[in-house]
Amino acid sequence: MVLTVDDDPAVGRAVARDLRRRYGDTHRVVRADSGPAALQALEELTVRGERTALLLADHRMPGMTGVDFLEHAMDLVPGARRVLLTAYADTDAAIRAINDVDLDHYLLKPWDPPEEKLYPVLDDLLAGWAATALPSFDGLTLVGHQWSPRTQEAKEFLARNAVPYRHVDVRSDDAARLLAAAHLEAGPEQLPVAFLPDGGVLTAARPRQIAERVGLATTAGRPFYDLVVVGGGPAGLGAAVYGASEGLRTLLVERSATGGQAGQSSRIENYLGFPHGVSGAELAQRARDQAVRFGVEIVTTADCVGVTPRGDGREVRFDDGGSVASHAVVLATGVSYRRLTAPGLAGLTGRGVYYGAAAHEAVNCTGQTVHVVGAANSAGQAALFFAGLADRVVLIARGDSLRRSMSEYLVARIEASENIEVRTCTEIAGARGGERLEALCLRDQRTGTTEVAEAGWLFVFIGAAPRTDWLGGAFVRDERGFLVTGPDLVDRAGRPPAGWPLGRDPYLLECSVPGVFAAGDVRAASIKRVASAVGEGALAVSLVHRYLEGL
């Protein structure tokens, strides 16, 4: 539903007319002539189950201004996009409303022609809403134990690949009815059970099985490509989009879900072009859609086990025994969060201990205490995200100040938050729990003293470990496993690395194997930011072209 509010009948009709002309086939357009009337309509329609995608309110209305209406409406439909209609004289009020009511956009009246001044703005806002809104449920039902790592693995895979699903705890009456109807027992070896929209049932469901049944490609569609991109994070998506848009037959290979580590971020606020921030999941979905539009073939749940030269081409091998060949390869496998090694934590992974934001579990944290470990931007964003749900968030950092590694705008917001407690010079010394996490042992590094704190949720954002162990010895890495590229491969005497077969030095992002390029976090000395990763992905494609011209 799209709801528009304006006390001027002529303007109200004009707004509704333009909206119906563009969006009438997909959205119900509702018109109100005052803020109170709009709130009443919004309440009634929300109770009836209608979902509100967009609110457009005129600013100058008697009794209740547009800003006041949008502020009240936030409580009813917090996910709706908010637009203020205003005259030039009220621009200052509109700018203030960006912070006061989290305004998404303001439009100056008149907006003729709507094809230039109205529809492009609303198209983008509605697309953003659709990417994050909970769909009317007609998807997969997953029956499993809330504190089972295998159930958590399936839930994370479904959530990160934007597959509509609902989780039903195996101990519930709903689960009993579903399992009885399918003539299944609830034994641990059969969980999780996936009930598919087409009526099919998967027992002991794993991500690859689920992917095959819900329509995600798990194998490549052809034997040869111009470009194979390994890794679907910002760098990989950037390379795939630019490669395909420039005419290269492009395959993107991803182990789990597009977006990489950035896709697990609850909010990215310093990425160019998103003044209000964007969730990692939404950014990843937008980039994936863009890649598909340009013709990129995307394969998921595919694990690469090797890249080797084959004449002028490069062969990429998979763990299922398959392989594809290509002219060039871009390695954009990113990094993973380092695992905590304190006693008791390993056995609680997926049972209260999570690496990354685990957004699919966020709603279960409502009203509870959440512990977050880390001192970089990802940890700061997670702390702020959970602070909107939990009663209390404890942010644990080993350093003596968040400002050493976290952006100032995040530090300021954390310090201003009433329910975020920052514990610096503190580390996790241990954990305990039965079915799930129950307590953490916290050590103060200054005094050496420890304390035991009740804890049910721990989200970890520490360090960065590249996944490059699957690459052979021909690839030069630094002491931490990051790929060395370009000029860094050339020694002080100007000699390329041993085994380099070409008469030129490696190109800027080229690895020690010609025709294989590294982009993003997996590359040694890279800047660990989303924007730089996307830029390196694009740059890698330009270097691929240069490499192909020399063949």
Coordinates of C-alpha atoms in Angstrom, one line a residue:
M1 CA 0.0 0.0 0.0
V2 CA 1.0 3.6 -0.7
L3 CA -0.6 6.2 1.6
T4 CA -0.6 9.9 0.6
V5 CA -1.7 12.8 2.8
D6 CA -2.5 16.4 1.7
D7 CA -5.2 18.8 3.0
D8 CA -5.5 20.4 -0.4
P9 CA -8.0 18.3 -2.4
A10 CA -6.7 19.3 -5.7
V11 CA -3.1 18.4 -4.8
G12 CA -4.2 15.2 -3.1
R13 CA -6.0 14.1 -6.2
A14 CA -3.0 15.0 -8.4
V15 CA -0.7 13.0 -6.2
A16 CA -3.0 10.0 -6.2
R17 CA -3.5 10.2 -10.0
D18 CA 0.3 10.2 -10.7
L19 CA 0.8 7.3 -8.2
R20 CA -1.9 5.1 -9.6
R21 CA -0.7 5.7 -13.2
R22 CA 2.7 4.4 -12.3
Y23 CA 2.1 1.9 -9.5
G24 CA -1.6 1.1 -9.6
D25 CA -1.0 -2.4 -11.0
T26 CA 1.2 -3.4 -8.0
H27 CA 0.2 -1.2 -5.1
R28 CA -3.0 0.0 -3.5
V29 CA -3.0 3.8 -3.4
V30 CA -4.9 5.3 -0.4
R31 CA -5.5 9.1 0.0
A32 CA -6.2 11.0 3.2
D33 CA -6.9 14.8 3.7
S34 CA -5.4 15.2 7.1
G35 CA -2.8 13.7 9.4
P36 CA -5.3 12.3 12.0
A37 CA -7.4 10.8 9.2
A38 CA -4.4 9.2 7.7
L39 CA -3.3 7.7 11.0
Q40 CA -6.8 6.2 11.5
A41 CA -6.7 4.7 8.1
L42 CA -3.2 3.4 8.6
E43 CA -4.3 1.7 11.9
E44 CA -7.3 0.0 10.3
L45 CA -5.5 -1.2 7.2
T46 CA -2.5 -2.5 9.2
V47 CA -4.9 -4.5 11.5
R48 CA -6.4 -6.0 8.4
G49 CA -3.0 -7.2 7.3
E50 CA -2.1 -4.7 4.6
R51 CA 1.5 -3.9 4.3
T52 CA 2.5 -0.2 3.8
A53 CA 5.5 0.4 1.5
L54 CA 5.4 4.2 1.2
L55 CA 4.1 7.3 3.0
L56 CA 3.9 10.7 1.3
A57 CA 2.8 13.6 3.4
D58 CA 2.5 17.3 2.7
H59 CA 4.4 19.4 5.2
R60 CA 2.0 22.4 5.7
M61 CA -1.2 20.9 7.0
P62 CA -3.3 22.4 9.8
G63 CA -3.4 20.6 13.1
M64 CA -0.8 18.0 12.3
T65 CA 2.1 18.8 10.0
G66 CA 3.5 16.2 7.6
V67 CA 6.6 15.8 9.9
D68 CA 4.3 15.1 12.9
F69 CA 2.3 12.6 10.9
L70 CA 5.4 10.7 9.8
E71 CA 6.7 10.6 13.3
H72 CA 3.4 9.1 14.6
A73 CA 3.3 6.7 11.6
M74 CA 6.7 5.3 12.4
D75 CA 5.2 3.4 15.4
L76 CA 2.6 1.8 13.2
V77 CA 4.7 1.0 10.1
P78 CA 8.4 1.3 11.0
G79 CA 9.6 -0.3 7.8
A80 CA 7.7 2.0 5.4
R81 CA 9.6 4.5 3.3
R82 CA 8.9 8.2 4.3
V83 CA 8.7 11.1 1.9
L84 CA 7.8 14.7 2.7
L85 CA 6.1 16.9 0.1
T86 CA 7.2 20.5 0.6
A87 CA 7.5 23.9 -0.9
Y88 CA 10.9 25.6 -1.5
A89 CA 10.4 27.8 1.5
D90 CA 10.1 24.7 3.8
T91 CA 13.4 23.1 2.7
D92 CA 15.0 23.7 6.0
A93 CA 12.2 21.9 7.8
A94 CA 12.6 19.0 5.4
I95 CA 16.3 18.8 6.0
R96 CA 15.7 18.7 9.8
A97 CA 13.1 16.0 9.3
I98 CA 15.8 13.7 7.8
N99 CA 17.2 13.2 11.4
D100 CA 14.0 13.8 13.3
V101 CA 11.8 11.2 11.6
D102 CA 14.4 9.3 9.6
L103 CA 13.0 10.9 6.4
D104 CA 14.0 9.0 3.3
H105 CA 13.4 11.8 0.8
Y106 CA 11.7 15.2 0.4
L107 CA 10.1 16.3 -2.9
L108 CA 9.6 19.9 -3.9
K109 CA 6.2 20.8 -5.3
P110 CA 5.4 20.9 -8.2
W111 CA 7.1 17.7 -9.5
D112 CA 6.1 18.0 -13.2
P113 CA 7.1 16.1 -15.2
P114 CA 6.7 13.1 -12.8
E115 CA 8.7 10.9 -15.2
E116 CA 11.8 12.9 -14.3
K117 CA 11.1 14.3 -10.8
L118 CA 8.8 11.9 -9.0
Y119 CA 9.0 8.3 -10.4
P120 CA 12.8 7.8 -10.3
V121 CA 12.8 8.7 -6.6
L122 CA 9.8 6.5 -5.7
D123 CA 11.0 3.6 -7.8
D124 CA 14.2 3.5 -5.8
L125 CA 12.4 3.8 -2.5
L126 CA 9.9 1.1 -3.3
A127 CA 12.7 -1.2 -4.6
G128 CA 14.5 -0.7 -1.3
W129 CA 11.4 -1.5 0.7
A130 CA 10.7 -4.6 -1.3
A131 CA 14.2 -5.9 -0.8
T132 CA 13.9 -5.7 3.0
A133 CA 10.2 -6.2 3.7
L134 CA 8.9 -9.5 5.0
P135 CA 7.0 -11.1 2.2
S136 CA 3.6 -12.6 2.5
F137 CA 4.6 -16.1 3.5
D138 CA 4.4 -18.7 0.8
G139 CA 7.9 -20.1 1.2
L140 CA 9.8 -22.9 2.9
T141 CA 9.0 -24.1 6.4
L142 CA 12.1 -25.3 8.3
V143 CA 11.5 -27.6 11.3
G144 CA 14.5 -27.8 13.6
H145 CA 15.8 -27.3 17.1
Q146 CA 16.5 -23.6 17.9
W147 CA 19.9 -24.5 19.4
S148 CA 21.1 -26.9 16.8
P149 CA 24.1 -25.8 14.7
R150 CA 22.8 -27.6 11.7
T151 CA 19.4 -25.7 12.0
Q152 CA 21.3 -22.5 12.4
E153 CA 23.4 -23.2 9.3
A154 CA 20.2 -23.8 7.2
K155 CA 18.5 -20.6 8.6
E156 CA 21.5 -18.5 7.8
F157 CA 21.8 -19.9 4.3
L158 CA 18.1 -19.2 3.6
A159 CA 18.2 -15.7 5.1
R160 CA 21.3 -14.6 3.3
N161 CA 20.0 -15.9 0.0
A162 CA 16.7 -14.1 0.5
V163 CA 14.7 -17.3 0.3
P164 CA 11.4 -16.8 2.1
Y165 CA 11.1 -19.2 5.0
R166 CA 9.8 -19.6 8.5
H167 CA 11.4 -21.6 11.3
V168 CA 9.2 -23.8 13.5
D169 CA 10.8 -25.2 16.6
V170 CA 10.7 -29.0 16.7
R171 CA 9.2 -28.9 20.2
S172 CA 6.1 -26.9 19.2
D173 CA 2.6 -28.3 18.4
D174 CA 2.9 -26.9 14.9
A175 CA 6.0 -28.9 14.3
A176 CA 4.3 -32.1 15.6
R177 CA 1.5 -31.6 13.2
L178 CA 3.8 -31.0 10.2
L179 CA 6.0 -34.1 11.0
A180 CA 3.0 -36.3 11.7
A181 CA 1.4 -35.4 8.3
A182 CA 4.7 -36.3 6.6
H183 CA 5.0 -39.5 8.7
L184 CA 8.3 -38.4 10.1
E185 CA 9.9 -38.8 13.5
A186 CA 11.7 -35.9 15.2
G187 CA 15.0 -37.7 15.7
P188 CA 18.1 -35.5 15.7
E189 CA 19.5 -37.3 12.7
Q190 CA 16.5 -36.1 10.6
L191 CA 16.7 -32.5 11.6
P192 CA 16.3 -29.9 10.2
V193 CA 13.4 -30.9 8.0
A194 CA 12.5 -28.6 5.1
F195 CA 8.9 -28.5 3.9
L196 CA 9.1 -27.0 0.4
P197 CA 6.4 -24.9 -1.3
D198 CA 5.9 -27.6 -4.0
G199 CA 5.0 -30.1 -1.3
G200 CA 8.4 -31.8 -1.2
V201 CA 10.1 -32.7 2.1
L202 CA 13.9 -32.7 2.8
T203 CA 15.2 -34.4 5.9
A204 CA 18.6 -33.6 7.4
A205 CA 18.5 -30.6 5.0
R206 CA 21.8 -29.1 4.1
P207 CA 22.4 -25.8 2.2
R208 CA 23.3 -27.5 -1.1
Q209 CA 20.2 -29.7 -1.1
I210 CA 18.0 -26.7 -0.2
A211 CA 19.7 -24.6 -3.0
E212 CA 19.0 -27.2 -5.6
R213 CA 15.3 -27.5 -4.6
V214 CA 14.6 -23.7 -4.4
G215 CA 16.0 -22.9 -7.7
L216 CA 19.5 -21.7 -6.9
A217 CA 22.2 -22.9 -9.4
T218 CA 24.8 -25.1 -7.8
T219 CA 26.7 -26.1 -11.0
A220 CA 28.0 -24.1 -13.9
G221 CA 26.0 -24.1 -17.1
R222 CA 28.9 -24.2 -19.5
P223 CA 32.5 -25.5 -19.6
F224 CA 34.2 -22.3 -20.6
Y225 CA 34.0 -18.6 -19.6
D226 CA 35.9 -15.4 -20.3
L227 CA 36.0 -14.6 -16.6
V228 CA 35.5 -16.6 -13.5
V229 CA 35.0 -14.7 -10.3
V230 CA 35.5 -16.7 -7.1
G231 CA 33.7 -15.0 -4.1
G232 CA 30.5 -13.1 -4.0
G233 CA 31.4 -10.2 -1.6
P234 CA 31.6 -6.6 -2.7
A235 CA 34.8 -7.1 -4.6
G236 CA 33.5 -10.2 -6.4
L237 CA 30.1 -8.6 -7.2
G238 CA 31.9 -5.5 -8.5
A239 CA 34.1 -7.6 -10.8
A240 CA 31.2 -9.6 -12.0
V241 CA 29.1 -6.6 -12.8
Y242 CA 31.9 -4.7 -14.6
G243 CA 33.0 -7.8 -16.4
A244 CA 29.6 -8.8 -17.7
S245 CA 28.7 -5.2 -18.6
E246 CA 31.8 -5.0 -20.8
G247 CA 30.9 -8.1 -22.7
L248 CA 32.8 -10.9 -20.9
R249 CA 31.0 -14.2 -20.3
T250 CA 31.2 -14.2 -16.5
L251 CA 30.7 -16.8 -13.9
L252 CA 30.4 -15.9 -10.2
V253 CA 31.1 -18.7 -7.8
E254 CA 30.1 -18.4 -4.1
R255 CA 30.3 -20.9 -1.2
S256 CA 27.3 -19.6 0.7
A257 CA 25.6 -16.4 -0.3
T258 CA 26.4 -13.2 -2.1
G259 CA 27.4 -10.3 0.0
G260 CA 30.3 -11.9 1.8
Q261 CA 31.2 -10.4 5.2
A262 CA 29.7 -7.1 4.3
G263 CA 26.4 -8.9 3.6
Q264 CA 26.2 -9.8 7.3
S265 CA 26.6 -6.1 8.4
S266 CA 23.4 -4.8 10.0
R267 CA 24.1 -1.3 8.6
I268 CA 26.7 0.3 6.3
E269 CA 26.5 4.1 6.7
N270 CA 29.7 5.4 5.0
Y271 CA 29.2 3.9 1.5
L272 CA 28.8 6.5 -1.2
G273 CA 25.3 7.2 -2.4
F274 CA 23.4 5.9 0.6
P275 CA 23.0 8.9 2.9
H276 CA 20.8 7.0 5.3
G277 CA 22.9 3.9 5.3
V278 CA 22.0 0.5 3.8
S279 CA 22.0 -2.9 5.3
G280 CA 24.6 -5.3 4.1
A281 CA 21.9 -7.7 3.0
E282 CA 20.1 -5.0 0.9
L283 CA 23.3 -3.9 -0.7
A284 CA 24.2 -7.4 -1.6
Q285 CA 20.8 -8.1 -3.1
R286 CA 20.9 -4.9 -5.2
A287 CA 24.4 -5.9 -6.5
R288 CA 23.3 -9.5 -7.2
D289 CA 20.2 -8.2 -9.1
Q290 CA 22.5 -5.9 -11.1
A291 CA 24.9 -8.7 -11.9
V292 CA 22.0 -11.0 -13.1
R293 CA 20.6 -8.1 -15.3
F294 CA 24.0 -7.9 -17.1
G295 CA 24.0 -11.7 -17.6
V296 CA 26.3 -12.9 -14.9
E297 CA 25.8 -16.6 -14.1
I298 CA 25.8 -17.2 -10.3
V299 CA 26.6 -20.5 -8.7
T300 CA 26.1 -21.0 -5.0
T301 CA 27.2 -23.7 -2.5
A302 CA 30.2 -24.4 -4.7
D303 CA 33.5 -24.8 -3.0
C304 CA 36.6 -24.1 -5.1
V305 CA 39.6 -26.4 -4.4
G306 CA 42.1 -25.2 -7.0
V307 CA 43.1 -22.8 -9.8
T308 CA 45.7 -24.0 -12.3
P309 CA 47.0 -22.8 -15.7
R310 CA 45.8 -24.8 -18.7
G311 CA 47.6 -23.4 -21.8
D312 CA 46.3 -19.9 -22.3
G313 CA 43.4 -20.6 -20.0
R314 CA 42.9 -21.2 -16.3
E315 CA 41.0 -24.1 -14.8
V316 CA 38.9 -23.7 -11.6
R317 CA 38.2 -27.0 -9.8
F318 CA 35.3 -27.7 -7.4
D319 CA 35.1 -30.0 -4.5
D320 CA 32.4 -32.1 -6.2
G321 CA 34.9 -33.1 -8.9
G322 CA 33.7 -30.6 -11.5
S323 CA 35.6 -27.8 -13.1
V324 CA 35.3 -24.9 -15.5
A325 CA 37.9 -23.2 -17.7
S326 CA 38.3 -19.5 -18.4
H327 CA 40.6 -16.9 -19.9
A328 CA 41.1 -15.2 -16.6
V329 CA 40.1 -15.5 -12.9
V330 CA 39.5 -12.9 -10.2
L331 CA 39.9 -14.2 -6.6
A332 CA 37.6 -12.2 -4.3
T333 CA 37.2 -14.7 -1.5
G334 CA 37.4 -12.1 1.2
V335 CA 38.0 -12.9 4.9
S336 CA 36.2 -14.6 7.7
Y337 CA 35.9 -13.5 11.3
R338 CA 38.5 -15.1 13.5
R339 CA 37.2 -17.7 16.0
L340 CA 37.5 -17.1 19.7
T341 CA 39.6 -19.8 21.4
A342 CA 38.5 -19.4 25.0
P343 CA 37.4 -22.6 26.7
G344 CA 33.8 -23.6 26.2
L345 CA 33.1 -21.4 23.2
A346 CA 33.6 -23.9 20.3
G347 CA 30.8 -26.2 21.5
L348 CA 28.3 -23.3 21.7
T349 CA 28.7 -22.0 18.2
G350 CA 25.2 -21.7 16.7
R351 CA 23.8 -22.1 20.2
G352 CA 24.1 -18.6 21.5
V353 CA 27.6 -17.8 20.0
Y354 CA 27.6 -16.4 16.5
Y355 CA 30.3 -15.0 14.2
G356 CA 28.9 -12.0 12.3
A357 CA 25.5 -10.3 12.8
A358 CA 23.3 -13.4 12.3
A359 CA 20.4 -11.1 11.5
H360 CA 18.1 -14.1 11.3
E361 CA 18.4 -14.4 15.1
A362 CA 18.0 -10.7 15.9
V363 CA 14.3 -10.9 16.8
N364 CA 15.0 -13.6 19.4
C365 CA 17.2 -11.1 21.3
T366 CA 14.3 -8.7 22.0
G367 CA 14.3 -7.6 25.6
Q368 CA 17.4 -9.5 26.6
T369 CA 21.1 -8.8 27.1
V370 CA 23.4 -9.1 24.1
H371 CA 27.2 -9.2 24.2
V372 CA 29.2 -8.0 21.1
V373 CA 33.0 -8.6 20.8
G374 CA 35.1 -6.4 18.5
A375 CA 36.3 -2.8 18.1
A376 CA 35.9 -2.1 14.3
N377 CA 33.0 -0.7 12.4
S378 CA 31.2 -4.0 12.0
A379 CA 31.1 -4.5 15.7
G380 CA 29.9 -0.9 16.3
Q381 CA 27.1 -1.2 13.7
A382 CA 26.1 -4.5 15.3
A383 CA 26.0 -3.0 18.8
L384 CA 23.8 -0.1 17.6
F385 CA 21.5 -2.6 15.7
F386 CA 21.0 -4.8 18.7
A387 CA 20.5 -1.8 21.0
G388 CA 17.2 -1.2 19.1
L389 CA 16.0 -4.7 20.1
A390 CA 17.7 -5.7 23.3
D391 CA 17.4 -4.2 26.8
R392 CA 21.1 -4.0 27.1
V393 CA 24.2 -4.4 24.8
V394 CA 27.7 -5.0 26.2
L395 CA 30.4 -4.1 23.7
I396 CA 33.7 -5.9 24.6
A397 CA 37.0 -4.6 23.2
R398 CA 40.5 -5.7 24.0
G399 CA 42.0 -2.2 23.3
D400 CA 41.8 0.8 25.6
S401 CA 39.7 2.9 23.1
L402 CA 37.2 2.2 20.3
R403 CA 38.6 5.2 18.4
R404 CA 41.7 3.2 17.5
S405 CA 39.8 1.2 14.9
M406 CA 36.2 2.5 14.7
S407 CA 34.8 5.4 12.7
E408 CA 34.1 8.5 14.9
Y409 CA 30.5 8.7 13.8
L410 CA 29.9 5.2 15.3
V411 CA 31.8 5.9 18.5
A412 CA 29.7 9.1 19.1
R413 CA 26.5 7.2 18.6
I414 CA 27.5 4.4 20.9
E415 CA 28.6 6.8 23.6
A416 CA 25.2 8.6 23.3
S417 CA 23.2 5.3 23.5
E418 CA 21.6 4.7 26.9
N419 CA 21.6 0.9 26.7
I420 CA 25.1 0.2 25.3
E421 CA 27.8 -0.5 27.9
V422 CA 31.4 -0.4 26.5
R423 CA 34.0 -2.7 28.2
T424 CA 37.5 -1.8 27.0
C425 CA 40.6 -3.7 28.0
T426 CA 38.4 -6.8 28.4
E427 CA 38.5 -10.2 26.8
I428 CA 36.4 -13.4 26.8
A429 CA 38.2 -15.9 29.0
G430 CA 35.6 -18.7 28.8
A431 CA 32.0 -19.6 28.4
R432 CA 29.6 -22.2 29.8
G433 CA 26.2 -23.5 28.9
G434 CA 24.2 -26.6 28.4
E435 CA 21.7 -26.6 25.6
R436 CA 22.7 -23.0 24.8
L437 CA 25.1 -20.2 26.0
E438 CA 24.4 -19.3 29.7
A439 CA 27.4 -17.3 31.0
L440 CA 30.7 -15.7 29.9
C441 CA 33.9 -15.3 31.9
L442 CA 35.2 -11.7 31.3
R443 CA 38.9 -10.9 32.1
D444 CA 40.0 -7.3 32.8
Q445 CA 43.4 -7.0 31.1
R446 CA 44.5 -4.1 33.4
T447 CA 43.9 -5.9 36.7
G448 CA 43.9 -9.5 35.6
T449 CA 40.6 -10.0 37.5
T450 CA 37.8 -12.1 36.1
E451 CA 34.0 -12.0 36.5
V452 CA 31.2 -14.3 35.4
A453 CA 28.3 -12.6 33.6
E454 CA 25.0 -14.1 32.6
A455 CA 24.8 -14.2 28.9
G456 CA 22.5 -15.8 26.3
W457 CA 23.8 -14.1 23.1
L458 CA 27.3 -13.5 21.9
F459 CA 28.1 -12.0 18.5
V460 CA 31.8 -11.9 17.5
F461 CA 33.4 -9.5 15.1
I462 CA 37.2 -9.9 15.5
G463 CA 40.1 -10.0 13.1
A464 CA 40.2 -11.2 9.6
A465 CA 41.4 -14.6 8.3
P466 CA 41.7 -15.0 4.6
R467 CA 40.6 -18.3 3.0
T468 CA 43.5 -19.0 0.7
D469 CA 44.6 -22.5 1.9
W470 CA 42.9 -24.1 -1.1
L471 CA 45.2 -22.4 -3.5
G472 CA 48.4 -24.2 -4.5
G473 CA 52.0 -23.3 -3.8
A474 CA 52.3 -21.3 -7.0
F475 CA 50.4 -18.5 -5.3
V476 CA 52.6 -16.1 -3.2
R477 CA 51.0 -15.2 0.2
D478 CA 52.2 -13.1 3.1
E479 CA 52.8 -14.4 6.6
R480 CA 49.0 -14.2 7.4
G481 CA 47.8 -15.9 4.2
F482 CA 46.8 -12.8 2.2
L483 CA 47.6 -12.9 -1.5
V484 CA 50.5 -10.8 -2.7
T485 CA 50.0 -9.0 -6.0
G486 CA 51.5 -6.7 -8.5
P487 CA 54.6 -4.6 -7.7
D488 CA 54.8 -6.3 -4.3
L489 CA 55.8 -9.5 -6.1
V490 CA 58.9 -7.9 -7.6
D491 CA 61.9 -8.0 -5.4
R492 CA 64.3 -5.1 -4.8
A493 CA 66.5 -6.2 -7.7
G494 CA 63.5 -5.9 -10.0
R495 CA 63.0 -9.6 -10.5
P496 CA 59.5 -11.2 -10.7
P497 CA 58.6 -14.1 -8.4
A498 CA 60.2 -17.5 -9.1
G499 CA 58.3 -19.4 -11.8
W500 CA 56.9 -16.3 -13.4
P501 CA 56.7 -17.2 -17.1
L502 CA 56.1 -13.9 -18.8
G503 CA 58.5 -11.2 -20.0
R504 CA 56.6 -8.5 -18.2
D505 CA 56.1 -7.7 -14.5
P506 CA 52.8 -8.7 -12.9
Y507 CA 50.0 -6.1 -13.3
L508 CA 48.8 -4.2 -10.3
L509 CA 46.3 -6.7 -8.9
E510 CA 47.8 -9.8 -10.6
C511 CA 48.8 -12.8 -8.5
S512 CA 52.0 -14.8 -9.0
V513 CA 50.0 -16.9 -11.5
P514 CA 49.5 -14.9 -14.7
G515 CA 45.9 -14.2 -15.6
V516 CA 44.7 -14.6 -12.0
F517 CA 43.9 -11.4 -10.1
A518 CA 43.0 -10.7 -6.5
A519 CA 40.5 -8.0 -5.3
G520 CA 39.2 -6.9 -2.0
D521 CA 40.0 -8.1 1.5
V522 CA 41.8 -11.3 0.4
R523 CA 44.6 -9.2 -1.2
A524 CA 47.6 -8.2 1.0
A525 CA 47.7 -4.5 1.9
S526 CA 44.1 -3.9 0.8
I527 CA 41.9 -1.4 2.5
K528 CA 39.2 -3.2 4.4
R529 CA 36.3 -1.1 3.3
V530 CA 33.3 -1.9 1.1
A531 CA 34.0 1.0 -1.3
S532 CA 37.6 0.0 -1.9
A533 CA 36.6 -3.6 -2.4
V534 CA 34.1 -2.6 -5.1
G535 CA 36.7 -0.4 -6.7
E536 CA 39.3 -3.2 -6.8
G537 CA 36.7 -5.5 -8.4
A538 CA 36.2 -3.0 -11.2
L539 CA 39.9 -2.3 -11.5
A540 CA 40.6 -6.1 -11.8
V541 CA 38.3 -6.3 -14.8
S542 CA 40.3 -3.5 -16.6
L543 CA 43.5 -5.4 -15.9
V544 CA 41.8 -8.6 -17.2
H545 CA 41.2 -6.8 -20.5
R546 CA 44.9 -5.7 -20.6
Y547 CA 45.9 -9.3 -19.9
L548 CA 43.6 -10.7 -22.7
E549 CA 45.0 -8.2 -25.2
G550 CA 48.4 -9.6 -24.6
L551 CA 47.5 -13.3 -25.2

